[in-house]
Amino acid sequence: LKFHGPKLLSGIQLRTTLPIPPEALGTFSCVGLAPGKGMTGKTNQDRGGVFYPFAGSPDDMLLAVFDGHGPQGHQVSEYAIREVGSRLEQHPALSADPSTALREVCIAVDSSLEGESYAIISGTTAVVCLCRKNAANDVVTLYVANVGDSRCVLGTRPNGNPLIKAEELTEDQKPDLPAERARIVASGGDVNSDSGQPRVFTGDGRGGLAMARSIGDHFLAPYGVTAEPEVSVRQLNLDCDLFLCIASDGVWDALDSQAAMDIVSTAERGPTQGCMRLVEAAKMRWKEMSYRGETRDDITAICACIPRLFEKPATLPIIDALRLDLCEYGVRLIELFQMWDEDGDGTISRKEFRQAMPALGLKVPKPEIDKLFDTFDSDCSGSITIDELREHLL
């Protein structure tokens, strides 16, 4: 998944540099499995993104998941995630009328793909959620645009109920829904379920798209497949509207909305842990469902604890942030050491250490960097070994 914020040369984002704390937001994406090919023979066609601050506002955050399909689905989803974010930022109605902005941007992105060969028989879903906080009263409103069959689910605790209830903020736009079928048939298309699930075909039986709306798939556009999103608005009550889960159908084909929300809402360490557990649960279910465990869709999820979304992350000392991230998020110490040891001589010099901090996205005064170096350099040799780093970080 892409975090659209500070660009960190190291590829490792510390909690001291993330504008959204991992206790508030978690993201994860993994490639699926293809029969006889495993993961190495398949491209992850999912794309997900977190844009914050969005459009220059610390009170706006954009969360989005795109699920590509077809031979070049990954190209369509990659194009869509870049274009939807950038076009929405510049849309003149974003501030006053986000629903209109979302609707027009999805349609415009689809139109801009006309003439692109990779968007003829390939396309992508889109779930785009603008989270907006009213700075005057801290009320959060969600504006959710949906194209296709990815899904956005709210976890709410109504009337003081101790259980979290999953409430779907989007509807999977399957071709057999009455309104979708009517549009497709009126356009000369056909919907049938001979393959076991409803699909869209041309009047003479070509195609076979498993959703009624898509960005791309222009071959089927004359037959009623549209990129116009359904847009919903939900003003939240932060006393009971607590969790948000946006995911591709790699999750929803394996788990229903309530099962997914049960996993996310009960994670002891918050949405980052909950998101990883959700993806693992979906992977296990795919293994059970598929023949010999050889088939699995791409899986992408964004999970959030809504009341904490716009909290400012607590500032931690650098050494504590490093220690926590190594412990909780699977960054191996040897990888960190090798990244800092630029000349590969098996030790980290003071110069290399000074270069490492900005590479992590940290703006730290030189005296503080030197003080931290001296802490790690236990034997005062003028360089840091892997054992010295292990002594202080593990």
Short mmCIF file of C-alpha atoms in Angstrom, two decimals:
data_model
loop_
_atom_site.label_atom_id
_atom_site.label_comp_id
_atom_site.label_asym_id
_atom_site.label_seq_id
_atom_site.Cartn_x
_atom_site.Cartn_y
_atom_site.Cartn_z
CA LEU A 1 0.00 0.00 0.00
CA LYS A 2 1.13 3.53 -0.66
CA PHE A 3 1.30 6.18 2.01
CA HIS A 4 1.10 9.52 0.25
CA GLY A 5 3.05 11.70 2.64
CA PRO A 6 6.74 12.18 3.50
CA LYS A 7 9.07 10.27 1.18
CA LEU A 8 11.58 8.32 3.24
CA LEU A 9 14.74 7.18 1.51
CA SER A 10 15.11 4.14 3.73
CA GLY A 11 11.70 2.64 3.04
CA ILE A 12 11.19 2.39 6.82
CA GLN A 13 8.72 4.80 8.39
CA LEU A 14 9.17 5.37 12.10
CA ARG A 15 6.25 6.31 14.30
CA THR A 16 8.08 9.58 14.99
CA THR A 17 7.77 10.49 11.29
CA LEU A 18 4.28 9.19 10.50
CA PRO A 19 1.57 11.88 10.57
CA ILE A 20 -0.95 9.17 11.51
CA PRO A 21 0.03 6.90 14.42
CA PRO A 22 -0.08 3.13 13.75
CA GLU A 23 -2.45 2.85 16.70
CA ALA A 24 -4.96 4.84 14.61
CA LEU A 25 -4.51 3.39 11.12
CA GLY A 26 -3.27 0.11 9.64
CA THR A 27 -2.70 -0.92 6.02
CA PHE A 28 -1.70 -4.16 4.34
CA SER A 29 -1.68 -5.64 0.84
CA CYS A 30 -0.56 -9.04 -0.42
CA VAL A 31 -0.47 -10.69 -3.82
CA GLY A 32 -2.75 -13.63 -4.49
CA LEU A 33 -2.02 -17.12 -5.77
CA ALA A 34 -2.58 -18.51 -9.25
CA PRO A 35 -2.89 -22.28 -9.85
CA GLY A 36 0.48 -23.74 -10.74
CA LYS A 37 2.21 -20.36 -10.43
CA GLY A 38 2.12 -19.44 -6.74
CA MET A 39 2.81 -15.83 -5.83
CA THR A 40 5.84 -15.39 -8.10
CA GLY A 41 3.78 -15.92 -11.24
CA LYS A 42 1.10 -13.39 -10.33
CA THR A 43 0.98 -9.60 -10.23
CA ASN A 44 -0.79 -7.86 -7.39
CA GLN A 45 -3.51 -5.90 -9.17
CA ASP A 46 -4.77 -4.24 -5.98
CA ARG A 47 -3.76 -0.73 -5.07
CA GLY A 48 -4.42 1.13 -1.84
CA GLY A 49 -3.53 4.58 -0.64
CA VAL A 50 -3.63 6.91 2.35
CA PHE A 51 -3.43 10.61 1.47
CA TYR A 52 -2.78 12.85 4.47
CA PRO A 53 -2.84 15.77 4.91
CA PHE A 54 -5.16 15.86 1.89
CA ALA A 55 -5.41 18.92 -0.33
CA GLY A 56 -3.19 20.73 2.17
CA SER A 57 -5.70 20.34 5.01
CA PRO A 58 -4.88 18.56 8.28
CA ASP A 59 -8.65 18.08 8.68
CA ASP A 60 -9.01 16.02 5.48
CA MET A 61 -7.79 12.46 4.94
CA LEU A 62 -8.37 10.29 1.86
CA LEU A 63 -8.44 6.49 2.08
CA ALA A 64 -8.78 4.49 -1.12
CA VAL A 65 -8.68 0.89 -2.38
CA PHE A 66 -8.66 -0.14 -6.04
CA ASP A 67 -8.94 -3.75 -7.22
CA GLY A 68 -7.78 -4.26 -10.80
CA HIS A 69 -9.05 -7.07 -13.00
CA GLY A 70 -8.36 -8.34 -16.48
CA PRO A 71 -5.00 -8.85 -18.22
CA GLN A 72 -3.81 -5.28 -17.50
CA GLY A 73 -5.85 -4.62 -14.37
CA HIS A 74 -2.76 -3.57 -12.44
CA GLN A 75 -2.12 -0.78 -14.94
CA VAL A 76 -5.65 0.53 -14.58
CA SER A 77 -5.59 0.43 -10.78
CA GLU A 78 -2.16 2.10 -10.69
CA TYR A 79 -3.39 4.86 -12.99
CA ALA A 80 -6.58 5.27 -10.99
CA ILE A 81 -4.93 5.66 -7.59
CA ARG A 82 -2.63 8.38 -8.91
CA GLU A 83 -5.26 10.25 -10.90
CA VAL A 84 -8.14 10.09 -8.42
CA GLY A 85 -6.00 11.56 -5.64
CA SER A 86 -4.46 14.33 -7.70
CA ARG A 87 -7.66 15.30 -9.54
CA LEU A 88 -9.73 15.32 -6.36
CA GLU A 89 -7.23 17.64 -4.66
CA GLN A 90 -7.67 20.14 -7.48
CA HIS A 91 -11.44 19.83 -7.90
CA PRO A 92 -13.16 23.20 -7.31
CA ALA A 93 -16.08 21.58 -5.42
CA LEU A 94 -13.96 19.57 -2.96
CA SER A 95 -14.41 22.01 -0.10
CA ALA A 96 -18.10 22.86 -0.49
CA ASP A 97 -19.50 19.72 -2.14
CA PRO A 98 -17.27 16.65 -1.71
CA SER A 99 -19.95 14.28 -3.05
CA THR A 100 -20.05 16.04 -6.40
CA ALA A 101 -16.26 16.22 -6.50
CA LEU A 102 -15.93 12.48 -5.88
CA ARG A 103 -18.55 11.62 -8.50
CA GLU A 104 -17.08 13.85 -11.18
CA VAL A 105 -13.50 12.76 -10.52
CA CYS A 106 -14.28 9.03 -10.88
CA ILE A 107 -16.08 9.69 -14.17
CA ALA A 108 -13.27 11.96 -15.41
CA VAL A 109 -10.57 9.41 -14.60
CA ASP A 110 -12.48 6.76 -16.53
CA SER A 111 -12.95 9.13 -19.49
CA SER A 112 -9.23 9.94 -19.51
CA LEU A 113 -8.53 6.24 -20.17
CA GLU A 114 -10.41 6.30 -23.48
CA GLY A 115 -8.07 5.25 -26.25
CA GLU A 116 -5.76 3.38 -23.86
CA SER A 117 -5.50 -0.21 -25.05
CA TYR A 118 -4.95 -1.56 -21.54
CA ALA A 119 -8.35 -0.23 -20.40
CA ILE A 120 -10.42 -1.94 -23.09
CA ILE A 121 -10.88 -5.35 -21.45
CA SER A 122 -9.30 -4.48 -18.08
CA GLY A 123 -10.51 -2.23 -15.31
CA THR A 124 -10.61 -1.56 -11.60
CA THR A 125 -13.01 -1.11 -8.73
CA ALA A 126 -12.74 1.96 -6.53
CA VAL A 127 -13.70 2.69 -2.94
CA VAL A 128 -12.66 6.25 -2.12
CA CYS A 129 -13.41 7.58 1.36
CA LEU A 130 -12.86 11.23 2.26
CA CYS A 131 -12.71 11.64 6.04
CA ARG A 132 -13.32 15.25 7.02
CA LYS A 133 -13.11 16.71 10.51
CA ASN A 134 -14.93 19.91 11.33
CA ALA A 135 -12.29 21.89 13.20
CA ALA A 136 -14.94 23.88 15.05
CA ASN A 137 -16.68 20.95 16.74
CA ASP A 138 -14.49 17.89 15.92
CA VAL A 139 -17.39 16.17 14.12
CA VAL A 140 -16.10 13.71 11.49
CA THR A 141 -18.03 13.11 8.26
CA LEU A 142 -17.34 10.34 5.75
CA TYR A 143 -17.93 10.82 2.02
CA VAL A 144 -17.68 7.43 0.33
CA ALA A 145 -17.63 6.85 -3.43
CA ASN A 146 -18.00 3.28 -4.66
CA VAL A 147 -17.43 1.76 -8.10
CA GLY A 148 -17.63 -2.05 -8.32
CA ASP A 149 -17.45 -4.64 -5.56
CA SER A 150 -14.78 -3.54 -3.12
CA ARG A 151 -16.36 -2.48 0.18
CA CYS A 152 -16.33 0.07 3.01
CA VAL A 153 -17.59 -1.11 6.41
CA LEU A 154 -18.19 0.91 9.56
CA GLY A 155 -17.86 -0.66 13.01
CA THR A 156 -20.42 0.89 15.35
CA ARG A 157 -21.55 0.27 18.92
CA PRO A 158 -25.19 1.43 19.02
CA ASN A 159 -26.99 2.34 22.26
CA GLY A 160 -24.09 1.39 24.49
CA ASN A 161 -24.06 -2.19 23.21
CA PRO A 162 -20.74 -3.83 24.13
CA LEU A 163 -20.58 -5.57 20.74
CA ILE A 164 -19.33 -3.85 17.59
CA LYS A 165 -21.81 -4.11 14.73
CA ALA A 166 -20.65 -4.04 11.11
CA GLU A 167 -22.56 -1.60 8.93
CA GLU A 168 -21.83 -1.59 5.20
CA LEU A 169 -21.46 1.93 3.82
CA THR A 170 -21.26 0.63 0.23
CA GLU A 171 -23.23 -1.94 -1.75
CA ASP A 172 -21.42 -4.46 -3.93
CA GLN A 173 -22.51 -3.47 -7.44
CA LYS A 174 -23.21 -6.93 -8.80
CA PRO A 175 -24.88 -7.18 -12.23
CA ASP A 176 -27.99 -8.94 -10.89
CA LEU A 177 -29.02 -6.05 -8.64
CA PRO A 178 -32.35 -4.83 -10.09
CA ALA A 179 -31.21 -1.29 -10.91
CA GLU A 180 -27.90 -2.47 -12.36
CA ARG A 181 -29.54 -5.18 -14.47
CA ALA A 182 -32.15 -2.73 -15.77
CA ARG A 183 -29.48 -0.28 -16.94
CA ILE A 184 -27.42 -3.01 -18.60
CA VAL A 185 -30.39 -4.57 -20.41
CA ALA A 186 -31.66 -1.15 -21.51
CA SER A 187 -28.22 -0.55 -23.06
CA GLY A 188 -28.34 -3.77 -25.07
CA GLY A 189 -26.26 -5.86 -22.68
CA ASP A 190 -27.09 -9.12 -20.97
CA VAL A 191 -26.70 -10.50 -17.45
CA ASN A 192 -26.50 -14.23 -16.85
CA SER A 193 -25.18 -16.54 -14.17
CA ASP A 194 -24.20 -19.59 -16.24
CA SER A 195 -20.69 -19.45 -14.75
CA GLY A 196 -22.04 -19.58 -11.20
CA GLN A 197 -22.08 -15.83 -10.60
CA PRO A 198 -23.82 -13.00 -12.44
CA ARG A 199 -21.75 -11.43 -15.20
CA VAL A 200 -22.20 -8.70 -17.82
CA PHE A 201 -22.10 -9.69 -21.49
CA THR A 202 -22.66 -7.94 -24.77
CA GLY A 203 -25.87 -8.74 -26.61
CA ASP A 204 -24.07 -11.43 -28.61
CA GLY A 205 -22.47 -13.09 -25.58
CA ARG A 206 -19.00 -11.52 -25.39
CA GLY A 207 -17.38 -10.26 -22.18
CA GLY A 208 -18.21 -11.65 -18.76
CA LEU A 209 -17.53 -8.90 -16.19
CA ALA A 210 -18.49 -9.86 -12.63
CA MET A 211 -19.49 -6.30 -11.62
CA ALA A 212 -21.84 -3.70 -13.06
CA ARG A 213 -19.59 -0.66 -12.58
CA SER A 214 -15.90 -0.23 -13.26
CA ILE A 215 -13.22 2.30 -14.13
CA GLY A 216 -11.99 0.94 -17.45
CA ASP A 217 -13.57 -2.08 -19.19
CA HIS A 218 -14.48 0.23 -22.07
CA PHE A 219 -15.41 -2.73 -24.27
CA LEU A 220 -18.54 -3.07 -22.13
CA ALA A 221 -19.28 0.64 -21.63
CA PRO A 222 -21.82 0.75 -24.51
CA TYR A 223 -23.65 -2.12 -22.79
CA GLY A 224 -24.33 -0.38 -19.49
CA VAL A 225 -21.10 -0.77 -17.51
CA THR A 226 -20.44 2.65 -16.00
CA ALA A 227 -17.78 4.34 -13.88
CA GLU A 228 -20.28 6.62 -12.16
CA PRO A 229 -19.93 5.94 -8.43
CA GLU A 230 -22.61 5.65 -5.83
CA VAL A 231 -21.75 8.26 -3.19
CA SER A 232 -22.91 8.11 0.41
CA VAL A 233 -22.45 10.57 3.28
CA ARG A 234 -22.27 9.61 6.93
CA GLN A 235 -21.82 12.03 9.83
CA LEU A 236 -20.22 10.06 12.63
CA ASN A 237 -20.90 9.90 16.33
CA LEU A 238 -17.46 9.22 17.79
CA ASP A 239 -18.99 7.77 20.95
CA CYS A 240 -20.31 4.79 18.98
CA ASP A 241 -18.86 4.90 15.42
CA LEU A 242 -15.44 3.49 16.21
CA PHE A 243 -13.86 1.50 13.37
CA LEU A 244 -13.56 1.65 9.60
CA CYS A 245 -12.48 -1.10 7.21
CA ILE A 246 -11.98 -0.58 3.47
CA ALA A 247 -10.90 -3.63 1.50
CA SER A 248 -10.85 -5.38 -1.86
CA ASP A 249 -12.96 -8.48 -2.43
CA GLY A 250 -9.95 -10.60 -1.52
CA VAL A 251 -11.27 -9.99 1.99
CA TRP A 252 -15.02 -9.96 1.28
CA ASP A 253 -15.08 -13.16 -0.80
CA ALA A 254 -13.49 -14.92 2.18
CA LEU A 255 -15.11 -13.21 5.18
CA ASP A 256 -18.41 -11.47 5.70
CA SER A 257 -18.48 -7.91 6.99
CA GLN A 258 -19.25 -8.83 10.60
CA ALA A 259 -16.50 -11.44 10.78
CA ALA A 260 -14.01 -8.93 9.40
CA MET A 261 -15.07 -6.22 11.85
CA ASP A 262 -14.85 -8.68 14.76
CA ILE A 263 -11.18 -9.21 13.89
CA VAL A 264 -10.36 -5.53 13.44
CA SER A 265 -12.20 -4.29 16.54
CA THR A 266 -10.73 -6.84 18.95
CA ALA A 267 -7.04 -6.40 18.09
CA GLU A 268 -5.29 -5.51 21.35
CA ARG A 269 -2.76 -3.17 19.72
CA GLY A 270 -5.10 -1.39 17.40
CA PRO A 271 -5.76 -1.18 13.65
CA THR A 272 -2.26 -2.04 12.43
CA GLN A 273 -2.39 -5.36 14.23
CA GLY A 274 -6.06 -5.75 13.32
CA CYS A 275 -5.35 -5.17 9.63
CA MET A 276 -2.61 -7.79 9.56
CA ARG A 277 -4.84 -10.28 11.39
CA LEU A 278 -7.66 -9.59 8.95
CA VAL A 279 -5.48 -10.29 5.93
CA GLU A 280 -4.12 -13.47 7.53
CA ALA A 281 -7.65 -14.68 8.30
CA ALA A 282 -8.70 -14.04 4.70
CA LYS A 283 -5.65 -15.92 3.43
CA MET A 284 -6.48 -18.91 5.61
CA ARG A 285 -10.08 -18.91 4.41
CA TRP A 286 -8.96 -18.81 0.77
CA LYS A 287 -6.73 -21.80 1.46
CA GLU A 288 -9.73 -23.71 2.82
CA MET A 289 -12.00 -22.71 -0.06
CA SER A 290 -9.70 -23.37 -3.02
CA TYR A 291 -8.62 -26.69 -4.48
CA ARG A 292 -5.31 -27.69 -2.86
CA GLY A 293 -4.97 -24.13 -1.59
CA GLU A 294 -3.61 -22.97 -4.95
CA THR A 295 -5.99 -20.09 -5.62
CA ARG A 296 -6.27 -16.80 -3.75
CA ASP A 297 -7.27 -13.34 -4.81
CA ASP A 298 -5.10 -10.32 -4.09
CA ILE A 299 -5.96 -8.94 -0.65
CA THR A 300 -5.77 -5.30 0.38
CA ALA A 301 -7.20 -3.60 3.47
CA ILE A 302 -7.12 -0.27 5.28
CA CYS A 303 -8.35 -0.32 8.89
CA ALA A 304 -8.84 2.66 11.16
CA CYS A 305 -9.80 3.53 14.71
CA ILE A 306 -11.92 6.55 13.84
CA PRO A 307 -11.72 8.54 17.12
CA ARG A 308 -7.92 8.48 16.85
CA LEU A 309 -7.59 9.26 13.15
CA PHE A 310 -6.89 12.96 13.57
CA GLU A 311 -4.87 12.70 16.77
CA LYS A 312 -1.38 14.06 16.61
CA PRO A 313 1.13 11.25 17.17
CA ALA A 314 2.90 11.38 20.48
CA THR A 315 6.53 12.38 20.15
CA LEU A 316 8.89 9.63 21.22
CA PRO A 317 12.66 9.70 21.64
CA ILE A 318 14.31 8.29 18.53
CA ILE A 319 15.77 5.30 20.33
CA ASP A 320 12.34 4.35 21.70
CA ALA A 321 10.72 4.72 18.28
CA LEU A 322 13.37 2.49 16.72
CA ARG A 323 12.96 -0.10 19.44
CA LEU A 324 9.18 -0.21 19.15
CA ASP A 325 9.16 -0.45 15.37
CA LEU A 326 11.74 -3.23 15.35
CA CYS A 327 9.66 -5.12 17.88
CA GLU A 328 6.18 -4.60 16.47
CA TYR A 329 6.47 -4.26 12.72
CA GLY A 330 9.00 -6.86 11.69
CA VAL A 331 11.94 -4.66 10.69
CA ARG A 332 14.94 -6.90 11.25
CA LEU A 333 17.90 -5.40 13.05
CA ILE A 334 20.33 -6.74 10.45
CA GLU A 335 18.39 -4.91 7.71
CA LEU A 336 18.63 -1.65 9.63
CA PHE A 337 22.34 -2.19 10.25
CA GLN A 338 23.09 -3.00 6.61
CA MET A 339 21.17 0.04 5.47
CA TRP A 340 23.23 2.32 7.70
CA ASP A 341 26.56 0.62 6.92
CA GLU A 342 26.91 2.25 3.51
CA ASP A 343 30.51 1.22 2.82
CA GLY A 344 29.86 -2.36 3.89
CA ASP A 345 32.83 -2.61 6.26
CA GLY A 346 30.78 -4.19 9.05
CA THR A 347 30.59 -1.08 11.24
CA ILE A 348 28.68 2.20 11.21
CA SER A 349 30.84 5.29 11.29
CA ARG A 350 29.75 8.62 12.77
CA LYS A 351 29.42 10.01 9.25
CA GLU A 352 27.22 7.12 8.16
CA PHE A 353 25.09 7.52 11.28
CA ARG A 354 24.62 11.23 10.61
CA GLN A 355 23.40 10.41 7.11
CA ALA A 356 21.07 7.70 8.39
CA MET A 357 18.85 9.96 10.46
CA PRO A 358 17.71 12.26 7.61
CA ALA A 359 17.23 9.13 5.49
CA LEU A 360 14.68 7.99 8.06
CA GLY A 361 12.82 11.25 7.59
CA LEU A 362 13.99 12.67 10.92
CA LYS A 363 14.98 16.31 11.31
CA VAL A 364 17.32 16.01 14.26
CA PRO A 365 19.98 18.58 15.24
CA LYS A 366 23.51 17.36 14.66
CA PRO A 367 24.44 17.46 18.40
CA GLU A 368 21.51 15.14 19.18
CA ILE A 369 22.56 12.72 16.44
CA ASP A 370 26.08 12.67 17.83
CA LYS A 371 24.75 12.08 21.35
CA LEU A 372 22.73 9.09 20.13
CA PHE A 373 25.77 7.77 18.26
CA ASP A 374 27.82 7.95 21.45
CA THR A 375 25.08 6.01 23.27
CA PHE A 376 25.23 3.22 20.70
CA ASP A 377 29.06 3.27 20.59
CA SER A 378 29.44 1.50 23.94
CA ASP A 379 33.19 0.86 23.68
CA CYS A 380 33.97 4.41 22.45
CA SER A 381 35.73 3.00 19.39
CA GLY A 382 34.31 5.62 17.04
CA SER A 383 32.08 3.12 15.23
CA ILE A 384 29.00 1.00 15.98
CA THR A 385 28.94 -2.77 15.57
CA ILE A 386 25.90 -4.96 15.09
CA ASP A 387 26.33 -6.23 18.66
CA GLU A 388 26.29 -2.69 20.06
CA LEU A 389 23.16 -1.87 18.08
CA ARG A 390 21.53 -5.07 19.32
CA GLU A 391 22.45 -4.20 22.91
CA HIS A 392 20.46 -0.96 22.81
CA LEU A 393 17.57 -1.81 20.50
CA LEU A 394 16.62 -5.36 21.40
#
